[in-house]
XYZ file of C-alpha atoms in Angstrom:
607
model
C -113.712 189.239 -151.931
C -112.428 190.766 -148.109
C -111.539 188.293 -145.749
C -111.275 190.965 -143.261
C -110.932 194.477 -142.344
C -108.271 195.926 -144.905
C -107.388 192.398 -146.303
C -107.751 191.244 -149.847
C -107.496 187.952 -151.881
C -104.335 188.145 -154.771
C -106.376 186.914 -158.325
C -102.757 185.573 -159.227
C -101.494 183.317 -155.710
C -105.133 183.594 -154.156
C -103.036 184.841 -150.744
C -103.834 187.764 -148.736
C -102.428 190.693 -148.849
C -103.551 194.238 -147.770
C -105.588 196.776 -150.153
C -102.433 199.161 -149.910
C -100.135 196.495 -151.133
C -102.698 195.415 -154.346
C -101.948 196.673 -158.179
C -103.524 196.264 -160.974
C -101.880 194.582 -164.082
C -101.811 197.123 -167.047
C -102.481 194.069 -169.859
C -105.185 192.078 -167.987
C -106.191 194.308 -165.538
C -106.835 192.263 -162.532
C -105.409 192.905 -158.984
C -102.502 191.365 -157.593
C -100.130 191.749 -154.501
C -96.822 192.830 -154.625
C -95.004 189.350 -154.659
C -96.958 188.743 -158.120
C -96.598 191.984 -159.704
C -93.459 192.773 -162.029
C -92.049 196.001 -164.002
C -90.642 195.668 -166.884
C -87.335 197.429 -167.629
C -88.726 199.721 -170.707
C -91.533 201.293 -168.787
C -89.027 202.584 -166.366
C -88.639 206.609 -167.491
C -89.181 209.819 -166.282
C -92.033 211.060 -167.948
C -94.182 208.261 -167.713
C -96.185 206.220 -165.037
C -94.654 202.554 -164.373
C -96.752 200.098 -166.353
C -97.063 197.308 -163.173
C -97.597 193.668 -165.379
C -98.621 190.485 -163.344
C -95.909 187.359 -163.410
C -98.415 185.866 -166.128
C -98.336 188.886 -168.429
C -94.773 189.702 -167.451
C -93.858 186.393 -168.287
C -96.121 186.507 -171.955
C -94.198 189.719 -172.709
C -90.688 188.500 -171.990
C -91.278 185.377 -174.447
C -92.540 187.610 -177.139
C -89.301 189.624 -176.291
C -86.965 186.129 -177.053
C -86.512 186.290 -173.613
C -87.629 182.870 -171.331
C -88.185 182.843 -167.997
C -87.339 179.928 -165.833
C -90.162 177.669 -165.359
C -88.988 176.635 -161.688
C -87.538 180.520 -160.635
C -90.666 182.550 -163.036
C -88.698 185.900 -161.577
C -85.510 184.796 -163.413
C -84.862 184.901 -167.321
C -82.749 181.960 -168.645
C -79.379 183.240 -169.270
C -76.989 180.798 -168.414
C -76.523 177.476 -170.616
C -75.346 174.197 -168.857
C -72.831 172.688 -171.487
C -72.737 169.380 -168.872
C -77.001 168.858 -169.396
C -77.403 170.806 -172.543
C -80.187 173.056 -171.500
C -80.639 176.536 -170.478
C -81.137 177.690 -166.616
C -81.320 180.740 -164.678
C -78.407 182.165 -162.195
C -81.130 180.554 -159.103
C -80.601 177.026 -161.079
C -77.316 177.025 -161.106
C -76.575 177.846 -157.454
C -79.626 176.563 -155.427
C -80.280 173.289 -157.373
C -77.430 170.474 -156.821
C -78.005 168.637 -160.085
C -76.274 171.439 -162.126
C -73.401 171.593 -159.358
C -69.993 171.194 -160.617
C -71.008 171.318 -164.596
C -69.439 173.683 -167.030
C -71.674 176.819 -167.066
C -71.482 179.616 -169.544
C -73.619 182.850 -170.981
C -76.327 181.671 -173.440
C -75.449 184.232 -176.132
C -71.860 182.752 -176.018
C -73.557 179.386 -176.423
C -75.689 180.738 -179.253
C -72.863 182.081 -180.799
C -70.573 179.127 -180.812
C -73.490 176.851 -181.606
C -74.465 178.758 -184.543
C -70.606 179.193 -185.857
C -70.733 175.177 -185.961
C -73.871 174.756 -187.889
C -73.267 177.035 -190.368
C -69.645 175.976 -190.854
C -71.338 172.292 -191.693
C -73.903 174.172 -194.164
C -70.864 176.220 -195.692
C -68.959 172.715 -196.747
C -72.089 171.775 -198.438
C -71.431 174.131 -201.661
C -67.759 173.166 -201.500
C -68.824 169.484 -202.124
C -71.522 170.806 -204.480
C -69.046 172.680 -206.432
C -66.769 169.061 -206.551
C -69.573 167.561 -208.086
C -70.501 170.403 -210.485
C -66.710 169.906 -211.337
C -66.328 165.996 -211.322
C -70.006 164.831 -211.358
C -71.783 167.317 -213.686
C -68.869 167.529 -216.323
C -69.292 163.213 -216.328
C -72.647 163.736 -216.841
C -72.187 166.017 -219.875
C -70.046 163.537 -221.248
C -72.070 160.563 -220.966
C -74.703 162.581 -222.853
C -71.981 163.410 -225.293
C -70.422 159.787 -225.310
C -75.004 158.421 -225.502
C -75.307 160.288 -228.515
C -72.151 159.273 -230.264
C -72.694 155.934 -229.804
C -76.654 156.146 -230.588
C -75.260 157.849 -233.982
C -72.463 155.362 -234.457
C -75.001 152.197 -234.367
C -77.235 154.281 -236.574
C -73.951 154.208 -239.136
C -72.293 150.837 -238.336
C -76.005 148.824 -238.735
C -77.633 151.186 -241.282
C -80.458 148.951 -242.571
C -80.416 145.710 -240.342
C -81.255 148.594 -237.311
C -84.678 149.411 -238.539
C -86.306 146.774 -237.022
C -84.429 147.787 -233.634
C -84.582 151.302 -233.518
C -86.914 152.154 -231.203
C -86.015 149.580 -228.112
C -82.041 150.820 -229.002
C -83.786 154.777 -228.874
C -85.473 153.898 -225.548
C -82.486 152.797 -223.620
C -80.608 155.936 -224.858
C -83.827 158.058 -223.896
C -84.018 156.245 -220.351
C -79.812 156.938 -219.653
C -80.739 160.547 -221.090
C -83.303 160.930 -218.316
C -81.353 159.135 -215.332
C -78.489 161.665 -216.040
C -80.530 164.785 -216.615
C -82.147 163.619 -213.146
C -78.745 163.617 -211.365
C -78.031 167.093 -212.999
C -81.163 167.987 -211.628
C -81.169 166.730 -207.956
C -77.329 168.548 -208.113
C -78.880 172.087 -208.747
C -82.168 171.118 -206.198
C -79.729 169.812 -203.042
C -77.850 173.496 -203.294
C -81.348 175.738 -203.906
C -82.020 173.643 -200.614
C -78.851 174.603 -199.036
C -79.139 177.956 -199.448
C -82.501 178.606 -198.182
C -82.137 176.360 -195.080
C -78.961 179.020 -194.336
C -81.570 182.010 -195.063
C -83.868 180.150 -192.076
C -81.113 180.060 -189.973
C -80.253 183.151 -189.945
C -84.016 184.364 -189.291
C -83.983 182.505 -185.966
C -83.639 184.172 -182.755
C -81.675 182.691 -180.123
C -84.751 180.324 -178.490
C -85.686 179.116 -181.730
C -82.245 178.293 -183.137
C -81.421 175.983 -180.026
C -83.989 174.184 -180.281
C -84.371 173.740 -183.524
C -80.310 173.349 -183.634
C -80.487 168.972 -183.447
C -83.236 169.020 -186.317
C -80.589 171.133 -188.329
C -77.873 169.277 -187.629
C -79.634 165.882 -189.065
C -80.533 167.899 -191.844
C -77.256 168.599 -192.519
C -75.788 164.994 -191.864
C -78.287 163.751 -194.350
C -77.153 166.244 -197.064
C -73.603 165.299 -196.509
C -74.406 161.369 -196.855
C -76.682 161.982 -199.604
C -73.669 163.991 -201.523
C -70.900 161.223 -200.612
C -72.756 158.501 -201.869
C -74.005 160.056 -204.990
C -71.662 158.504 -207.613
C -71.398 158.798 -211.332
C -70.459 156.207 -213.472
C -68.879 156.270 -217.196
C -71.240 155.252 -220.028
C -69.227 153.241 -222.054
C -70.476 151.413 -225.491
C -71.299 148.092 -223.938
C -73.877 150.329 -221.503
C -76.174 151.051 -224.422
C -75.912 147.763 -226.564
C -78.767 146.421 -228.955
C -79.471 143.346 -229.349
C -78.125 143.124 -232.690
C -74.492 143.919 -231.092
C -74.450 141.947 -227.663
C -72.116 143.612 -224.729
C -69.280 141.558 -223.794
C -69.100 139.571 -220.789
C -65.822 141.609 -218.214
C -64.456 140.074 -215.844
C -62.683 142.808 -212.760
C -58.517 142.045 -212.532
C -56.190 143.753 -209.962
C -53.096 143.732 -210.271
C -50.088 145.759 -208.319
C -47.318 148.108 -209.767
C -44.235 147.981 -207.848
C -42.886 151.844 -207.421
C -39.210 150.721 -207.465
C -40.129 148.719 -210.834
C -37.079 150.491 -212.419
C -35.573 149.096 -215.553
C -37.392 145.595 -214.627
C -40.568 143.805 -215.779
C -43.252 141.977 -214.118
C -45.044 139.514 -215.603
C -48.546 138.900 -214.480
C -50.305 136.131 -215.920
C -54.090 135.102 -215.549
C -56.604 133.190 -217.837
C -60.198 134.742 -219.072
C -62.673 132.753 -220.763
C -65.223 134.134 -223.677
C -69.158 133.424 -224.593
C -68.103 131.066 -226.829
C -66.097 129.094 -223.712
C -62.757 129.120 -224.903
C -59.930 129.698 -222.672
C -57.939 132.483 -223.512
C -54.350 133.188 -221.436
C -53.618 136.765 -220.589
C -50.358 138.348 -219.422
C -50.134 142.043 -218.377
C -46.059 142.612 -218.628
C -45.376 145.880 -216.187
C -42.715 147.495 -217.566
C -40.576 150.691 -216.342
C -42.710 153.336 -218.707
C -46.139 151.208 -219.322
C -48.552 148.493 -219.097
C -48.377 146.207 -222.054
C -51.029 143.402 -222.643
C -50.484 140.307 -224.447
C -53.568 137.241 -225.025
C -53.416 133.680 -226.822
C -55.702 131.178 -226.816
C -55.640 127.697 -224.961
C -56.266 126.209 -228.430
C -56.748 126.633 -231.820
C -59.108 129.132 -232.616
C -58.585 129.495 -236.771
C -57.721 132.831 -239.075
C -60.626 134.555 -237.169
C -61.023 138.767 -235.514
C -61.343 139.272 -232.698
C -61.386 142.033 -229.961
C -60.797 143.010 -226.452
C -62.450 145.416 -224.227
C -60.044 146.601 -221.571
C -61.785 148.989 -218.667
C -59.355 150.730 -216.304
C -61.634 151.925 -213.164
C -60.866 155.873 -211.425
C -60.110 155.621 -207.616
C -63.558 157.444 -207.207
C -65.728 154.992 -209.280
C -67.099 158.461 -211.391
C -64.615 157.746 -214.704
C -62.680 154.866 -216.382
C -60.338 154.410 -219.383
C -61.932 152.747 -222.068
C -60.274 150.612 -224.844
C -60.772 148.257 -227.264
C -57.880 146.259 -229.348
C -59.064 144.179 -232.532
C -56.355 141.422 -233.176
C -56.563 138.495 -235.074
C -56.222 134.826 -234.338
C -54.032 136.001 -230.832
C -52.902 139.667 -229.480
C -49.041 140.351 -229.584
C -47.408 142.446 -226.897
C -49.782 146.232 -227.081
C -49.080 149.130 -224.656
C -52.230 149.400 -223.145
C -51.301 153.030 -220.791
C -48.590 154.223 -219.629
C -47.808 154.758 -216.246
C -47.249 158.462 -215.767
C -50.903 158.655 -217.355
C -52.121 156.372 -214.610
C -50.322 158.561 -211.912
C -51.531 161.937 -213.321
C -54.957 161.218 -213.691
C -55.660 158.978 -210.616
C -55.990 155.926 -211.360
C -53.452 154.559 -209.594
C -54.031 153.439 -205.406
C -51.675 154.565 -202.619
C -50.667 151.089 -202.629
C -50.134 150.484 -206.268
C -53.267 148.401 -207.079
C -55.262 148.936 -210.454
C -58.497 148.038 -211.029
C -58.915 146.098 -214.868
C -62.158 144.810 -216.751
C -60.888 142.956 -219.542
C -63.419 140.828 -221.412
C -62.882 139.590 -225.193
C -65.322 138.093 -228.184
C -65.813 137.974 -231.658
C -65.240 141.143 -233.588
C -68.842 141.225 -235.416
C -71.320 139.064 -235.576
C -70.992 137.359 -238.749
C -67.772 137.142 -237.578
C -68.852 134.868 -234.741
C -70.789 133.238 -236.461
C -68.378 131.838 -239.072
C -66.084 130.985 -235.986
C -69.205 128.967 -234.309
C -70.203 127.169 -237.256
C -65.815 125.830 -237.344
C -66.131 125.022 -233.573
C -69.286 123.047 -234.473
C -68.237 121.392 -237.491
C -64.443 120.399 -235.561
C -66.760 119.440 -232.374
C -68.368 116.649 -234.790
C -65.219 115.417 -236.213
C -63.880 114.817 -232.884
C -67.105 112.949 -232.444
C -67.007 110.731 -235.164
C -63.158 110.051 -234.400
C -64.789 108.915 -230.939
C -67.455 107.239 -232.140
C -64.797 105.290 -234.312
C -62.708 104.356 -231.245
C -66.036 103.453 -228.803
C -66.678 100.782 -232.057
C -63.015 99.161 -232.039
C -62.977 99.378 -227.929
C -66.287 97.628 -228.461
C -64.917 94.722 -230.564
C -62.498 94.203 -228.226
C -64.011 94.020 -225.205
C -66.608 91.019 -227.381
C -63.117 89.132 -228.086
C -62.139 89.327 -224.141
C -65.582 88.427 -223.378
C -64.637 85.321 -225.429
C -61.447 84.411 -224.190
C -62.984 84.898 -220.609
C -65.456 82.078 -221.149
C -62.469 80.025 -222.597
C -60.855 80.722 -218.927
C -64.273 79.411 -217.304
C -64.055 76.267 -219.234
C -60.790 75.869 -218.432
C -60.703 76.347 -214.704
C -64.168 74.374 -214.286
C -62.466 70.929 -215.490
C -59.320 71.942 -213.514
C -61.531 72.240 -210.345
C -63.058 69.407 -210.817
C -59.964 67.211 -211.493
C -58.737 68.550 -207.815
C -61.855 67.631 -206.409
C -61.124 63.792 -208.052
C -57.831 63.943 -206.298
C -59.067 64.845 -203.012
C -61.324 62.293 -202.874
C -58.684 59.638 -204.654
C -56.411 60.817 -201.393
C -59.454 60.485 -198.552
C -60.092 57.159 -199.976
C -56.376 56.044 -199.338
C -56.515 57.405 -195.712
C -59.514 55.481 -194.701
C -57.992 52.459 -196.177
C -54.928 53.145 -194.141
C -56.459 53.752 -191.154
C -58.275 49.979 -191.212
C -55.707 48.823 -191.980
C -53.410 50.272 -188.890
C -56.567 49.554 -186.537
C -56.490 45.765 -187.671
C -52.997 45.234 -187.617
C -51.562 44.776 -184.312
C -48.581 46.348 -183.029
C -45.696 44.340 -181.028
C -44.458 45.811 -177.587
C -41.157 45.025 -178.948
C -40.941 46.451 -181.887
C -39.160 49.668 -182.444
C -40.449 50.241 -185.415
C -43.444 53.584 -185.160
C -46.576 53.408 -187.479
C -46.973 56.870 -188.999
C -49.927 58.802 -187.321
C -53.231 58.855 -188.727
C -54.555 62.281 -189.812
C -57.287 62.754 -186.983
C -54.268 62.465 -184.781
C -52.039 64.994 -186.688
C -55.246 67.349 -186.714
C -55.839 67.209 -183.038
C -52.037 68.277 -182.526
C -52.932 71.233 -185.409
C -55.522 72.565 -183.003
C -53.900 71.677 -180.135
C -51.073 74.456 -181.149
C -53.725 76.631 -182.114
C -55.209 76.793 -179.038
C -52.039 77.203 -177.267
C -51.329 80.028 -179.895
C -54.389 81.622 -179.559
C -54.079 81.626 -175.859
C -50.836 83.527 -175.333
C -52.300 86.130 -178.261
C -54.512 86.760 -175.653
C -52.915 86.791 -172.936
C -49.902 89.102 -174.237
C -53.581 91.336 -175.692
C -54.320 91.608 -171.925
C -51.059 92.700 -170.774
C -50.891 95.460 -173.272
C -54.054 96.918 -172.121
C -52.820 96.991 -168.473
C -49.335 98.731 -169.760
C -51.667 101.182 -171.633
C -54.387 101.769 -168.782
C -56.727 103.540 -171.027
C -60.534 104.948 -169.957
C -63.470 103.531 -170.518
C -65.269 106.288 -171.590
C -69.422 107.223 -170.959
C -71.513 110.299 -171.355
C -74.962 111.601 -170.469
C -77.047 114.641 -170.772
C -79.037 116.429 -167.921
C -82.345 117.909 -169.208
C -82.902 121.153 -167.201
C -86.987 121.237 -167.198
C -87.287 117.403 -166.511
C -89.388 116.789 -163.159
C -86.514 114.674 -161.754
C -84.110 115.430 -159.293
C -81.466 112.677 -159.889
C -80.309 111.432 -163.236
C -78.654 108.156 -163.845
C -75.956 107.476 -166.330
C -75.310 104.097 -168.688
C -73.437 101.195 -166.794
C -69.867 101.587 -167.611
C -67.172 98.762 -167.541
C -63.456 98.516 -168.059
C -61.865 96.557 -169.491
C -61.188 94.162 -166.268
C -64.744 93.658 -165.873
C -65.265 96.389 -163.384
C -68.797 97.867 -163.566
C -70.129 101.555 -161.854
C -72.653 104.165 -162.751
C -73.293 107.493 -161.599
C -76.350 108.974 -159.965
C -76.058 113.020 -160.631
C -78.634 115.968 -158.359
C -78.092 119.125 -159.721
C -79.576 122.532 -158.190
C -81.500 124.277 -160.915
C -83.465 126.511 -158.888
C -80.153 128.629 -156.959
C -77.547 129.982 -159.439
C -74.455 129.351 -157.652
C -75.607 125.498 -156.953
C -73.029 122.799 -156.947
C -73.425 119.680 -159.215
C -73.368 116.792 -157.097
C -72.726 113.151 -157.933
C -72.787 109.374 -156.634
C -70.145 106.894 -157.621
C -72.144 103.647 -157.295
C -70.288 100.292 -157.688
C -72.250 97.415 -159.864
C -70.210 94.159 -160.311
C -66.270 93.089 -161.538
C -63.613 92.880 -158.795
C -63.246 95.086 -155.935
C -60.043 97.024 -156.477
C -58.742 100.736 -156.582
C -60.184 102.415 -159.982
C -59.297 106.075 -160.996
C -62.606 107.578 -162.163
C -62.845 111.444 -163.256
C -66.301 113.898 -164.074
C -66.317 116.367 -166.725
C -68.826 118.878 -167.199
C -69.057 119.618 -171.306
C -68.798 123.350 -172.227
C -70.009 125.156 -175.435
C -65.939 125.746 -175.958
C -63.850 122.945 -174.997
C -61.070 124.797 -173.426
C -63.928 125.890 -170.469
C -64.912 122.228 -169.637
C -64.572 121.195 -166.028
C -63.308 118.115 -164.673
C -62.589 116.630 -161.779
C -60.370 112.977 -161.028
C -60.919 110.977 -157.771
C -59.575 107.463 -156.530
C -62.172 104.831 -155.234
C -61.011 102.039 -153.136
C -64.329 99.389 -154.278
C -62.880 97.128 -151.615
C -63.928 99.138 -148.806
C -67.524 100.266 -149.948
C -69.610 100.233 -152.877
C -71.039 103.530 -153.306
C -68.869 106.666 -152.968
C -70.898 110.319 -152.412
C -68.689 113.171 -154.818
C -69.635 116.642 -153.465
C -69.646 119.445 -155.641
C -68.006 118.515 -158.833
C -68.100 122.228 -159.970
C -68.164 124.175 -156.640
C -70.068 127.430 -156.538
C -71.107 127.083 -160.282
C -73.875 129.280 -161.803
C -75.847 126.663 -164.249
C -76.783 129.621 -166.743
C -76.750 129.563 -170.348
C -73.716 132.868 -169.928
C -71.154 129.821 -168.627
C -71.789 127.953 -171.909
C -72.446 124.725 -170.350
C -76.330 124.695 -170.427
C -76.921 124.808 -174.225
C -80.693 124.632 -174.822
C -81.075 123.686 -171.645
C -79.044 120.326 -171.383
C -76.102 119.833 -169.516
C -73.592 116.864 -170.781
C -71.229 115.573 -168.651
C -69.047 112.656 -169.372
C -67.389 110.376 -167.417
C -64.221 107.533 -167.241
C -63.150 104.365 -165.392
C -60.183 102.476 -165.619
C -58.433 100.134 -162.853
C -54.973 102.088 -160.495
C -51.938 100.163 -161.412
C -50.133 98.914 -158.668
C-alpha cells in the first residue's frame, strides 16, 4: 500500500504519512498515523506499554466510559452544557463556533446535577399528593363502601318482602359502585408503585442517559400530576343507589352567600323549587348569626300529607358533602339546617362566603304519593266539571247575543233603507228645482239672488280642495328643502367578476335630479385606490353634495368621502381615489366573501 519510498497510506484518514510515524491500534489492530491515533488516560503507567487506540476505537471506548466526544471536534469530550441551546459542546464549540457566542455556558456535571435536583423534586411531590389522597380520597372511599352497604342493608329492612322481586338489579348497582371504588383504591396504590420505580430508574442513569431521557421524564411526571389533580371522589349518598321501588329525588344546585359581618342580623333568602308531582313549593334559607335555618310552604294547598326534603351541602373540593333529610308534614317550619362554625371548620364554606345547596323535596313513601296523586287527580276533575259548568252558561249566553245581534241586523237594514228613501226623496226635489230655475228667467233688475244649484256649490267644494291640496304640497316641498336629506343608494362589487367597471342604480333626489356612478377598482395590486365616476342623468343642473362610502365588516372602520358637483358646468365628474393607498384584502374587513359594498348619497346645496 507504499506510495513511495518510506511513505504509507493511514487505514483511518487514507493520508500519507511516513512508516516511522504509523501505529497500530491495540483493539482493531490496523495502522494509523499519528494525527489518528489517541492514548487513553488509564493506560498511562509506569510498568506498562501505552495501549495506542485509533480515534474510532478511542472514541467507542470513551462512550462506553459515559464519556461523548464531540461529533464536530472527535479529539474533544463534551463537557460543557449550553443553557442558551440546551445541548452539550466541547471547550472547541464554545470558542471557535459563533452560534454558541455570548450564551450562558456551564460544566455538564453542574448541569446534571441541577437538572436531576429538579426532576426528582417533581417525583418527590408525587407521594405528598398520594398521601392527600390516601388521607382525603381513600378514607371517602372506605366510607362510601361503608355508607353502600348500609344503605343496601337498610332497603333490605325498609322493603322486606315487596324487594324480592328487585333484589338483584338493586344488588348489581351496589356491586358495580363496589367495583368503581375498589378500582380508584386500586389505581391509588398502582400510580405510587409507579412512582417509586420510575425514581429507582432515575437514579440508575448515568449522566448521558439522564439528559436525554430528562424531557420524556418530565412529561411523565406532568401526566402523573394531572392525572392526581383531576382524580376526584364523590360522596355516595342514598339517592346514588336507589331502586326502582324508591325513586331518587329530583335536586336542584342553590348558592347562596353568608355575609362575615352578619352579626346579630338575619338574611332572608328566598327562592322557589318545584317537585315531580309539579307543585310549586317556596323556600327561604334565613342566615342567622349562629346557623342556617330552612323554612318551605307550598304555593297551594297540598292536604294533611308527609313529606320530605333532601338538603345536600357540597365540600370546596367536590370529594364530601353534608347530607340531610327533614320529613315535615303538610309545610316545613323554621329547622336549623348547620350551623355556621360547622361550615367554617370543616370547609365548606368559600373565601368569599358562597355555599353550594342541593335541595330537592317529594313525597315521603310511596303510598304516600300515591294517596296525594289520587287528591290532586280527583280536585283536578272538580275544577273541571266547575269549568265545564261555566263553558255551558258562557255558551247560553253567547246563543242569546247571537239573537239580539240578528235583532240589530233587522233593525239597521230597514233604517238603511229608509235613508236611502230620503236621499232619493231629496235628489228628486233638486232636479225639480233646478228646471225650474233654468225655465224661469231672471230680471237684470232685480236684486233679489236665486240660491245656487248644487253642481255649482260642488264645483266651489272642489275648487277649495284643490286650492287646499295645493298649498299641502307646496308647504310638503318646502319642508324637504329646510330638511335637505340624502337620497340614499348602495351596490356591491363582486371581486372575481370579469369586469373592470361596475355601475350603480340611478339615484334621484327629491328635486328630480338624477346621477349614477361608474366604480374601477384594482384587484390585482394591494395598495390600489378605488376609483369612481360621478355621471349626471337628467333633473336640473344645479350644485348637489354627493358623498362615497366604502362598507366595513365594523361600522366604525367605514370610509367615506363628500364632494360638491357643480351639474351646470359638466355632466360627468372623474373622483380619484376614494380610499387612497387602500389594500382590498379580506384583513381590512371591507372585502367580506369577496364583495365590496359601497353606498352612496345625493341631495341638492342650499343656497
Amino acid at each position: 500500500m507504499s506510495s513511495g519510498a518510506g511513505q504509507v497510506i493511514c487505514s483511518n484518514c487514507s493520508s500519507l504519512a511516513l512508516v516511522e510515524s504509523i501505529v497500530q491500534c491495540a483493539e482493531c489492530l490496523k495502522s494509523c498515523c499519528q494525527k489518528c491515533s489517541r492514548e487513553p488516560n488509564e493506560s498511562v503507567s509506569l510498568f506498562n506499554i501505552p495501549r495506542i487506540l485509533c480515534s474510532k476505537c478511542y472514541r467507542m471506548h470513551r462512550e462506553q466510559e459515559g464519556i461523548s466526544c464531540c461529533p464536530l471536534h472527535s479529539e474533544r469530550t463534551l463537557d460543557l452544557y449550553c443553557m442558551t441551546c440546551e445541548q452539550q459542546i466541547c471547550c472547541d464549540c464554545f470558542i471557535l463556533l459563533p452560534e454558541h457566542k455570548r450564551h450562558t455556558i456551564d460544566a455538564v456535571e453542574t448541569v446534571y446535577r441541577q437538572k436531576l435536583l429538579e426532576t426528582v423534586e417533581k417525583f418527590r411531590k408525587i407521594p405528598q399528593r398520594l398521601k392527600l389522597i390516601d388521607w382525603d380520597a381513600v378514607r371517602q372511599v372506605d366510607e362510601n363502601l361503608r355508607i353502600v352497604q348500609d344503605v343496601e342493608q337498610r332497603i333490605l329492612e325498609e322493603i322486606n318482602e315487596l324487594i324480592r322481586n328487585r333484589t338483584a338489579s338493586m344488588l348489581g348497582k351496589t356491586a358495580e359502585k363496589k367495583r368503581v371504588l375498589v378500582r380508584v383504591k386500586e389505581y391509588v396504590a398502582n400510580m405510587e408503585h409507579q412512582n417509586l420505580q420510575t425514581l429507582e430508574q432515575i437514579r440508575g442513569l448515568n449522566t448521558n442517559d439522564f439528559l436525554r431521557q430528562q424531557e420524556v421524564l418530565n412529561q411523565r411526571c406532568e401526566r402523573i400530576l394531572k392525572d392526581v389533580e383531576q382524580l376526584q371522589i364523590q360522596s355516595v349518598t342514598w339517592d346514588d343507589i336507589q331502586c326502582d321501588l324508591l325513586p331518587a329525588c329530583n335536586l336542584e344546585t342553590i348558592v347562596i352567600n353568608v355575609p362575615f359581618d352578619i352579626g346579630q342580623n338575619s338574611k332572608r333568602i328566598p327562592f322557589q323549587l318545584r317537585d315531580d308531582n309539579g307543585i310549586q313549593w317556596i323556600t327561604i334559607c334565613h342566615i342567622r348569626a349562629t346557623s342556617i335555618v330552612l323554612e318551605m310552604y307550598p304555593g297551594e294547598l297540598v292536604g294533611d300529607f308527609n313529606f320530605r326534603t333532601d338538603v345536600e351541602i357540597s365540600h370546596l373540593n367536590q370529594m364530601k358533602m353534608i347530607h340531610k333529610s327533614l320529613p315535615f308534614r303538610e309545610k316545613l317550619v323554621q329547622t336549623e339546617l348547620i350551623s355556621l362554625n360547622e361550615l367554617q371548620s370543616r370547609g365548606f364554606l368559600s373565601e368569599t362566603g358562597d355555599i353550594r345547596l342541593k335541595i330537592g323535596i317529594r313525597s315521603e313513601s310511596l303510598v304516600e304519593e300515591n294517596s296525594f296523586l289520587k287528591k290532586r287527580v280527583f280536585d283536578q276533575r272538580k275544577v273541571v266539571g266547575h269549568l265545564q259548568m261555566e263553558l255551558a252558561a258562557l255558551k247560553d249566553q253567547n246563543f242569546i247575543q247571537q239573537g239580539d245581534m240578528l235583532r240589530l241586523n233587522c233593525e239597521l237594514k230597514r233604517l238603511k233603507q229608509v235613508h236611502d228613501e230620503q236621499v232619493m226623496h231629496m235628489k228628486k226635489e233638486i232636479k225639480e228645482l233646478k228646471l225650474a230655475g233654468d225655465v224661469r228667467p231672471v230680471s237684470p233688475a232685480s236684486s233679489v239672488s236665486l240660491p245656487q244649484s248644487p253642481i255649482e256649490l260642488d264645483k266651489q267644494k272642489l275648487n277649495c280642495d284643490m286650492k287646499r291640496l295645493q298649498a299641502k304640497l307646496e308647504s310638503m316641498r318646502i319642508a324637504m328643502k329646510t330638511m335637505n336629506p340624502y337620497a340614499i343608494g348602495s351596490f356591491e362589487i363582486y371581486k372575481c367578476s370579469k369586469e373592470t367597471k361596475f355601475y350603480s342604480p340611478q339615484l334621484s333626489s327629491y328635486d328630480g335630479v338624477t346621477i349614477y356612478v361608474i366604480v374601477q377598482p384594482n384587484f390585482s395590486d394591494k395598495n390600489s385606490d378605488v376609483n369612481a365616476y360621478i355621471c349626471y342623468s337628467k333633473g336640473a343642473k344645479k350644485k348637489c353634495q354627493v358623498f362615497l362610502e366604502v362598507l366595513n365588516e365594523f361600522e366604525e372602520s367605514n370610509v367615506r368621502e363628500d364632494r360638491v358637483f357643480d351639474f351646470s358646468k359638466g355632466t360627468s365628474f372623474t373622483w380619484k381615489s376614494v380610499i387612497t393607498n387602500y389594500a382590498l384584502t379580506r384583513d381590512g374587513g371591507f372585502l367580506v366573501n369577496d364583495h365590496l359594498k359601497i353606498m352612496f348619497g345625493l341631495r341638492p346645496l342650499l343656497e
